[in-house]
Short mmCIF file of C-alpha atoms in Angstrom, two decimals:
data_model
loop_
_atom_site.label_atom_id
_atom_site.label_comp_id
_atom_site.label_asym_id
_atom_site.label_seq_id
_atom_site.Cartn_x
_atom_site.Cartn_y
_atom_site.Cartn_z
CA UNK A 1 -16.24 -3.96 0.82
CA UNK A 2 -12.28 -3.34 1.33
CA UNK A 3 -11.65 -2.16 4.63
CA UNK A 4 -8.25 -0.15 4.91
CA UNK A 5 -6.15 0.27 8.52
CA UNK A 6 -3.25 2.58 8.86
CA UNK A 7 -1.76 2.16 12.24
CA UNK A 8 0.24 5.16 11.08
CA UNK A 9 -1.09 7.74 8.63
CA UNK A 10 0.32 10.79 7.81
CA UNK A 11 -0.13 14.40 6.08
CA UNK A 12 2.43 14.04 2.94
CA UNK A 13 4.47 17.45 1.93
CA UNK A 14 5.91 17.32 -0.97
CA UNK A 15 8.37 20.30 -1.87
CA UNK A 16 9.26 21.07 -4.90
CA UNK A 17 13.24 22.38 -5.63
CA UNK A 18 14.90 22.94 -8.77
CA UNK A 19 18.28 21.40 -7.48
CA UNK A 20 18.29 20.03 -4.08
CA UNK A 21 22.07 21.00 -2.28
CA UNK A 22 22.54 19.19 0.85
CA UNK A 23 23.99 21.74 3.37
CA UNK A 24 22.70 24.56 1.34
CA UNK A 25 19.91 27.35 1.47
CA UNK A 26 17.18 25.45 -0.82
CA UNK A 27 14.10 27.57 -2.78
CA UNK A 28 11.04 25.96 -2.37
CA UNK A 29 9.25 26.39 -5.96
CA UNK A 30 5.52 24.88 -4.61
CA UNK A 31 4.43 22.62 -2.34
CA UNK A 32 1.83 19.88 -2.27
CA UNK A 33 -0.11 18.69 0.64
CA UNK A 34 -2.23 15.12 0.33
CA UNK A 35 -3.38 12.53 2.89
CA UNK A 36 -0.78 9.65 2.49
CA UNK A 37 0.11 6.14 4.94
CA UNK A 38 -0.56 2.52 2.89
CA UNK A 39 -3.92 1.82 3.65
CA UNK A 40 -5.19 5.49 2.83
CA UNK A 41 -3.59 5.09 -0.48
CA UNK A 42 -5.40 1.20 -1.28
CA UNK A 43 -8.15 2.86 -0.42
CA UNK A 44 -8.17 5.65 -2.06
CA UNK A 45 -7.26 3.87 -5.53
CA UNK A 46 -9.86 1.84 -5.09
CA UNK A 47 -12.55 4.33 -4.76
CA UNK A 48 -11.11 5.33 -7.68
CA UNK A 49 -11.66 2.28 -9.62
CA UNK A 50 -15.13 2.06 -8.49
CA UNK A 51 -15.35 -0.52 -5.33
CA UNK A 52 -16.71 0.21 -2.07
CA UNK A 53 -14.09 0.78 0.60
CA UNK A 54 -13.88 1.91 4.34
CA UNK A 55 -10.48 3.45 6.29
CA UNK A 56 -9.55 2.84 9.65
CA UNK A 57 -7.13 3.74 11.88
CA UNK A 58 -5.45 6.84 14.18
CA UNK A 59 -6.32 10.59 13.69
CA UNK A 60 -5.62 13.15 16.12
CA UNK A 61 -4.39 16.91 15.95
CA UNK A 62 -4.83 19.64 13.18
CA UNK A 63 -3.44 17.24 10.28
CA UNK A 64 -6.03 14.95 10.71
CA UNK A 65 -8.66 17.88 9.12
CA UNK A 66 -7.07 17.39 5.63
CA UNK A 67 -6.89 13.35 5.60
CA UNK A 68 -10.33 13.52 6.35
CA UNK A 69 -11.14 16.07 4.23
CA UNK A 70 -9.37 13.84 1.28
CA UNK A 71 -11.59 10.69 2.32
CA UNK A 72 -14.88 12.48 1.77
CA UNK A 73 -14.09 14.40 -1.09
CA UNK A 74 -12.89 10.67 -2.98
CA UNK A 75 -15.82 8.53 -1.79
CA UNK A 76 -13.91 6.32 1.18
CA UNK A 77 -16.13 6.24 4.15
CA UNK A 78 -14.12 7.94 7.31
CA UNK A 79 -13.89 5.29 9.81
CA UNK A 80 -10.61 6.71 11.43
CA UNK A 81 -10.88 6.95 15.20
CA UNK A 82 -9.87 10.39 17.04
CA UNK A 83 -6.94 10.11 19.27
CA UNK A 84 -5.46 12.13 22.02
CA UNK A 85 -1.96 12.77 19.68
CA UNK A 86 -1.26 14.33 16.60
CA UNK A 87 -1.11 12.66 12.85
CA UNK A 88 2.23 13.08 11.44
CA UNK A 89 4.07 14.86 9.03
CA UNK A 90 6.13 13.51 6.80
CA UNK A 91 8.29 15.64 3.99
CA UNK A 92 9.63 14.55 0.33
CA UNK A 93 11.97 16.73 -1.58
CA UNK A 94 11.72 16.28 -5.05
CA UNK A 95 13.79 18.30 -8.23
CA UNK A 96 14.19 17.92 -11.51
CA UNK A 97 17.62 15.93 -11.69
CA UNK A 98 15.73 12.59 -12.04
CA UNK A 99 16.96 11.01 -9.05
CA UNK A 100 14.17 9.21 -6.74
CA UNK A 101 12.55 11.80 -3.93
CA UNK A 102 14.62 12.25 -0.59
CA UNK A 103 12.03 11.42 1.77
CA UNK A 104 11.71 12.36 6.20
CA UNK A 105 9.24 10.28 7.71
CA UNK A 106 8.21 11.15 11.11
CA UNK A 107 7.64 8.43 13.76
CA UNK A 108 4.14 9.20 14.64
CA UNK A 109 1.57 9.98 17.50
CA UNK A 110 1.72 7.68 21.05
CA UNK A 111 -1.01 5.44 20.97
CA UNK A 112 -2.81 5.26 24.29
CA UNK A 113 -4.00 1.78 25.39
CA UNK A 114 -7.32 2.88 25.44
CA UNK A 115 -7.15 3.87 21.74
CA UNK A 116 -5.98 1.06 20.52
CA UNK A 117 -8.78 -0.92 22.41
CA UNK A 118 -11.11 0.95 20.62
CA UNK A 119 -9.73 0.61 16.99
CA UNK A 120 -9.83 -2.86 18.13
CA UNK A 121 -13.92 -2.92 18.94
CA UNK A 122 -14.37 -0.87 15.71
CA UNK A 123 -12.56 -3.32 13.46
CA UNK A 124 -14.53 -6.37 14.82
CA UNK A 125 -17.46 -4.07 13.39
CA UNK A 126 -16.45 -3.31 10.21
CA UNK A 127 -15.55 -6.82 9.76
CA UNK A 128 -19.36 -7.58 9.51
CA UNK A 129 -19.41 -5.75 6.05
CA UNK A 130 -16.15 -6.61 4.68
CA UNK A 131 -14.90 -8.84 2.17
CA UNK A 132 -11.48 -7.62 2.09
CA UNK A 133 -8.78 -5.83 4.90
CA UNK A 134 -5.96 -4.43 4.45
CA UNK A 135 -3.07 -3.76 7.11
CA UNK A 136 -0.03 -2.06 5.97
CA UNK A 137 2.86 0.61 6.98
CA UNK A 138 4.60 0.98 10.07
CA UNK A 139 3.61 0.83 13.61
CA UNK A 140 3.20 4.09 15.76
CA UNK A 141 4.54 4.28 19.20
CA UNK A 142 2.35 2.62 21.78
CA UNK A 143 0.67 0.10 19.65
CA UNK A 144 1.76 -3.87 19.93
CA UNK A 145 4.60 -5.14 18.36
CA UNK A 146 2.59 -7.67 16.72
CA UNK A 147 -0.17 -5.23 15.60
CA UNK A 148 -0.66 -6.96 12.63
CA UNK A 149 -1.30 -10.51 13.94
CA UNK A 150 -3.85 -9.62 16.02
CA UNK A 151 -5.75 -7.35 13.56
CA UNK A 152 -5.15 -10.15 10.87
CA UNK A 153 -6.42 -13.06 13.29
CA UNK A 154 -9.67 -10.83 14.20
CA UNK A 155 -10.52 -10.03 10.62
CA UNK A 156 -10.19 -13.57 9.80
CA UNK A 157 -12.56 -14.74 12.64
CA UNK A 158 -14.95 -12.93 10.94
CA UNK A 159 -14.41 -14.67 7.63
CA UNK A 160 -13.09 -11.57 6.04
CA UNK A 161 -9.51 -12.12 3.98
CA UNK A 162 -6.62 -10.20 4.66
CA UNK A 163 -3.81 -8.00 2.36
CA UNK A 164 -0.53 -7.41 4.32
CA UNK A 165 1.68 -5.03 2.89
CA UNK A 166 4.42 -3.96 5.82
CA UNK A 167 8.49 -4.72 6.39
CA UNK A 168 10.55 -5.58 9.47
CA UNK A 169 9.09 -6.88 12.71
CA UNK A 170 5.72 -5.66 11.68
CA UNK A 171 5.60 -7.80 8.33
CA UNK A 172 7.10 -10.54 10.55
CA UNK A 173 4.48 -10.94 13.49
CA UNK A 174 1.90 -10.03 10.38
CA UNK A 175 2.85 -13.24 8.57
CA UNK A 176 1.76 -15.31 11.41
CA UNK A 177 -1.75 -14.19 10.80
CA UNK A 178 -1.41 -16.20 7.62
CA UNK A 179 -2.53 -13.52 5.56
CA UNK A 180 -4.67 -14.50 2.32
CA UNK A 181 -2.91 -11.42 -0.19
CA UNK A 182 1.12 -10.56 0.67
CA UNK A 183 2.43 -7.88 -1.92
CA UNK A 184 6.35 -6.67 -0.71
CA UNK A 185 8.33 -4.72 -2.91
CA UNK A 186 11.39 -6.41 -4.07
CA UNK A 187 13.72 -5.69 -1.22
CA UNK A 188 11.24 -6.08 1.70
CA UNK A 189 10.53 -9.62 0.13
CA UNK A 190 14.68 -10.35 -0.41
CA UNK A 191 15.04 -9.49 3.68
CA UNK A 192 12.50 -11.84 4.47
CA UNK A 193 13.53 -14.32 2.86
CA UNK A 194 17.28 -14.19 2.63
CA UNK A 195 17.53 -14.29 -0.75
CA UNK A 196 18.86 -12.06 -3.70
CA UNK A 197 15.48 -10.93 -5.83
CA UNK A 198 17.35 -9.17 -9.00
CA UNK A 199 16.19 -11.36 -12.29
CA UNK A 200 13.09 -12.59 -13.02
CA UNK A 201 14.04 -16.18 -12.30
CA UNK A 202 15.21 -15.04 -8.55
CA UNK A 203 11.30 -13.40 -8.47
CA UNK A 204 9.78 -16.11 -9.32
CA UNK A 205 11.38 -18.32 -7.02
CA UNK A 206 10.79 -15.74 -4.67
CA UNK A 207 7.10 -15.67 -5.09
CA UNK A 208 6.84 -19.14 -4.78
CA UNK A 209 8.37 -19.35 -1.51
CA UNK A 210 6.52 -16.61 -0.41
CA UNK A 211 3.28 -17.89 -1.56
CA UNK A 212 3.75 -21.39 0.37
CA UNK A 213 4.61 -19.11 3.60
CA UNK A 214 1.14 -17.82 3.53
CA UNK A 215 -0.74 -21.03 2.84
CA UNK A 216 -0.82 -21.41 -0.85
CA UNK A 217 -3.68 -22.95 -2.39
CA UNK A 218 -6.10 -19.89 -3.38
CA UNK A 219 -4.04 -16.93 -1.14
CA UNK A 220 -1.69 -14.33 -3.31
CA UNK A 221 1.54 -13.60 -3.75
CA UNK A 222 2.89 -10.67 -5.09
CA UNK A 223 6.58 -8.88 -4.91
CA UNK A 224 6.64 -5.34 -7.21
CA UNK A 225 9.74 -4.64 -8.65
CA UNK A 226 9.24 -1.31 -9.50
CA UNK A 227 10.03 0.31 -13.30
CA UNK A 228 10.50 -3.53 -13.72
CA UNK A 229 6.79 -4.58 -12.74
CA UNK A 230 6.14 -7.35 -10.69
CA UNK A 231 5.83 -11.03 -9.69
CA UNK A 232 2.43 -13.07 -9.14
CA UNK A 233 1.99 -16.27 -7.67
CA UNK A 234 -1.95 -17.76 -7.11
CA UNK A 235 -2.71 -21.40 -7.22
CA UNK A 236 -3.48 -20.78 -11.06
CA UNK A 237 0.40 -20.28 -11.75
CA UNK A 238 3.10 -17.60 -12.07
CA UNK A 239 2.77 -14.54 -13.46
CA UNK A 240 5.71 -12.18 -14.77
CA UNK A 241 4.48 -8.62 -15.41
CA UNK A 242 6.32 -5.75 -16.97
CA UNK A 243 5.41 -2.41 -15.99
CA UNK A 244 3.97 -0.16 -18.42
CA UNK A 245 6.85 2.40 -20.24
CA UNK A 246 6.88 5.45 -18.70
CA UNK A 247 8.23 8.95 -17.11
CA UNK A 248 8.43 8.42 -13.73
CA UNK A 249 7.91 11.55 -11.49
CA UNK A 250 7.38 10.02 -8.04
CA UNK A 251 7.33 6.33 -6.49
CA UNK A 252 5.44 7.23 -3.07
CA UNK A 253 1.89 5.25 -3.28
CA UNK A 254 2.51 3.39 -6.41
CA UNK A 255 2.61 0.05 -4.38
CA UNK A 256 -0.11 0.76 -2.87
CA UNK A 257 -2.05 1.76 -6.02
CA UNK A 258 -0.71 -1.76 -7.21
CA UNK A 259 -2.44 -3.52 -4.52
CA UNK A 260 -5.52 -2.01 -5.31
CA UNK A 261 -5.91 -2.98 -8.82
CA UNK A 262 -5.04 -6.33 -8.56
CA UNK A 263 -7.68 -6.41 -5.61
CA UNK A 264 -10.29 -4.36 -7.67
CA UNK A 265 -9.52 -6.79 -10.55
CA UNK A 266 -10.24 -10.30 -8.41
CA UNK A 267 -13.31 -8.80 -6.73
CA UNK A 268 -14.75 -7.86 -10.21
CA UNK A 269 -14.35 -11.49 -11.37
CA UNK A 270 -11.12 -11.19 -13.57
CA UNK A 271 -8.74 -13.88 -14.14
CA UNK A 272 -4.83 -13.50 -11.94
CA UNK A 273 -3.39 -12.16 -15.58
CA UNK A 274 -5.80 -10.05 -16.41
CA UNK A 275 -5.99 -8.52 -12.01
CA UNK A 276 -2.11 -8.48 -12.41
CA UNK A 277 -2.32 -6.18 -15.62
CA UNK A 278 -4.68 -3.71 -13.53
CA UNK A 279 -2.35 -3.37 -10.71
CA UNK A 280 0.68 -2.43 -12.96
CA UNK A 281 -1.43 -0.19 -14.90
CA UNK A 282 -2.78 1.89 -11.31
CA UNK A 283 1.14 1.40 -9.85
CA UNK A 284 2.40 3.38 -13.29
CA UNK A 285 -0.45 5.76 -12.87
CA UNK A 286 0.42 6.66 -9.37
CA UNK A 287 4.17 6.79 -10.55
CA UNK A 288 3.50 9.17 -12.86
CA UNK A 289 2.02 11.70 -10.51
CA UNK A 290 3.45 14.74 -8.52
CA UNK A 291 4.40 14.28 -5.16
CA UNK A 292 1.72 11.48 -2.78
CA UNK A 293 -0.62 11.94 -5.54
CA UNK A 294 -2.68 9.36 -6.29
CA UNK A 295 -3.32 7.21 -9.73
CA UNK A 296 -6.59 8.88 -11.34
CA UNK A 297 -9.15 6.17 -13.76
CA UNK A 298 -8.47 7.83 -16.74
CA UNK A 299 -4.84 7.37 -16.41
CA UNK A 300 -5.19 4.33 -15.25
CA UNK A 301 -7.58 2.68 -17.89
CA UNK A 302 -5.15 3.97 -20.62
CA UNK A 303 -1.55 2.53 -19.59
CA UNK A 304 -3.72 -0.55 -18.91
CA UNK A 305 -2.91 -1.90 -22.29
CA UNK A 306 0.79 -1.36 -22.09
CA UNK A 307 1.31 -3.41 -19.32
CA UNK A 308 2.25 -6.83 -19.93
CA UNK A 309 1.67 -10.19 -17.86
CA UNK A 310 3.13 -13.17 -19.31
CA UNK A 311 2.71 -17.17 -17.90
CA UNK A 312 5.89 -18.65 -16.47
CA UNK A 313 6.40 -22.75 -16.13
CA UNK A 314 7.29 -24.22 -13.26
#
């Protein structure tokens, strides 16, 4: 089982303009409402693609009716805790001039002690029936700094391996948990490591140093590089992966939906390439949905042949 925690979850709005003027009185053609935050979304993708998957975290207030509501209705077992604040709001605008989605992200709920104490005895729990966990997404007020350590280090006491997927201090104290599965996007991977990460021979190098940060030996690397694909590094090899072609209507979720075919590819006993090829194909999926909308199977299984993974030397 993949067990999902989002420190920091969130009811995603997305409204819907035909020309968005800064400054300006803006008509709001529809609006779409879904549960959104980076473990939700691995989650959810992976329910989609068949596996077995829990969600944990912070729910409080009125919004947290519809994330829940989401969970049940997709087949994620709710294992969200109820806090004394409310889940958070966060807004894209999108319209139809093909520019990416102006996004407001709110800052999220304070996190009373006690709370996190008890996310903290429920993890250890869920840890009994987990193969996989995944931490990801920013930190709400209240909660450690170094969150992520201390969730990674208890998941791994329980022999359970561990997906990080978070920038800034968070992805910095997380990294000292030694995670077992890192997947940054290209620029939270370039501030980490100092380095340009523009051509595929700057990714690969990348991926490499980033998979001897973690460990190496049987842990994975990954950096997306959005419409471009994405970088793989296990210690089978290097993998270069294009994305499939395609429209793309929104980006929100689609590295997320990446981390959860690659991880529903491993756990189903298929080799890095062929995991890597899955995780492009749910990424595109996801990319080519409304809105926080989520990649759906169908969509999924058919860009799976357009995306290509291809063996790099080094």
């Amino acid at each position: 089982m993949l067990v999902s925690v989002t420190l920091n979850p969130c009811v995603d709005h997305a409204l819907f303009v035909e020309k968005f003027a800064v400054g300006d009185t803006n008509r709001v053609m529809r609006v779409e409402k879904d549960a959104g935050g980076k473990g939700v979304n691995v989650s959810r993708v992976y329910a989609e693609l068949g596996g077995d998957t829990a969600a944990t975290g912070f729910l409080g207030g009125p919004t947290a009716g519809t994330i829940r509501h989401v969970l049940e209705l997709e087949g994620v077992e709710d294992a969200f805790i109820k806090i004394a604040g409310e889940t958070r709001t966060n807004f894209s605008i999108e319209d139809n001039s093909g520019t990416p989605p102006t996004t407001l992200n709110s800052k999220g709920p304070d996190i009373l002690p006690t709370e996190w104490e008890k996310l903290l005895v429920d993890c250890k729990e869920l840890a009994r029936g987990a193969r996989w966990a995944a931490l990801g997404g920013s930190l709400p007020p209240g909660v450690p700094d170094d969150a992520f350590k201390i969730l990674g280090e208890l998941f791994h006491e329980a022999g359970v391996r561990v997906i990080l997927d978070a920038d800034g201090f968070a992805q910095k104290h997380g990294m000292l948990a030694s995670p077992d599965f890192i997947k940054p996007n290209a620029a939270e991977a370039s501030r980490l490591l100092g380095v340009p990460i523009e051509s595929d021979l700057e990714a690969v190098e990348a991926v490499l140093n980033l998979h001897q940060r973690i460990g190496g030996g049987t842990k994975i690397a990954v950096i997306s590089r959005g419409s471009s694909g994405a970088v793989m590094a296990t210690d089978g090899g290097v993998w270069v992966g294009r994305s499939p072609k395609i429209p793309t209507t929104s980006t929100i979720g689609s590295g997320d939906s990446m981390i959860a075919g690659i991880l529903w590819g491993i756990d189903t006993g298929k080799p890095p390439e062929v995991a890597l090829r899955w995780g492009l194909a749910a990424g595109a999926a996801t990319a080519m949905t409304d809105g926080s909308g989520i990649a759906r199977l169908p969509m999924i299984e058919d860009l799976y042949d357009e995306a290509i993974v291809e063996a790099k030397l080094v």
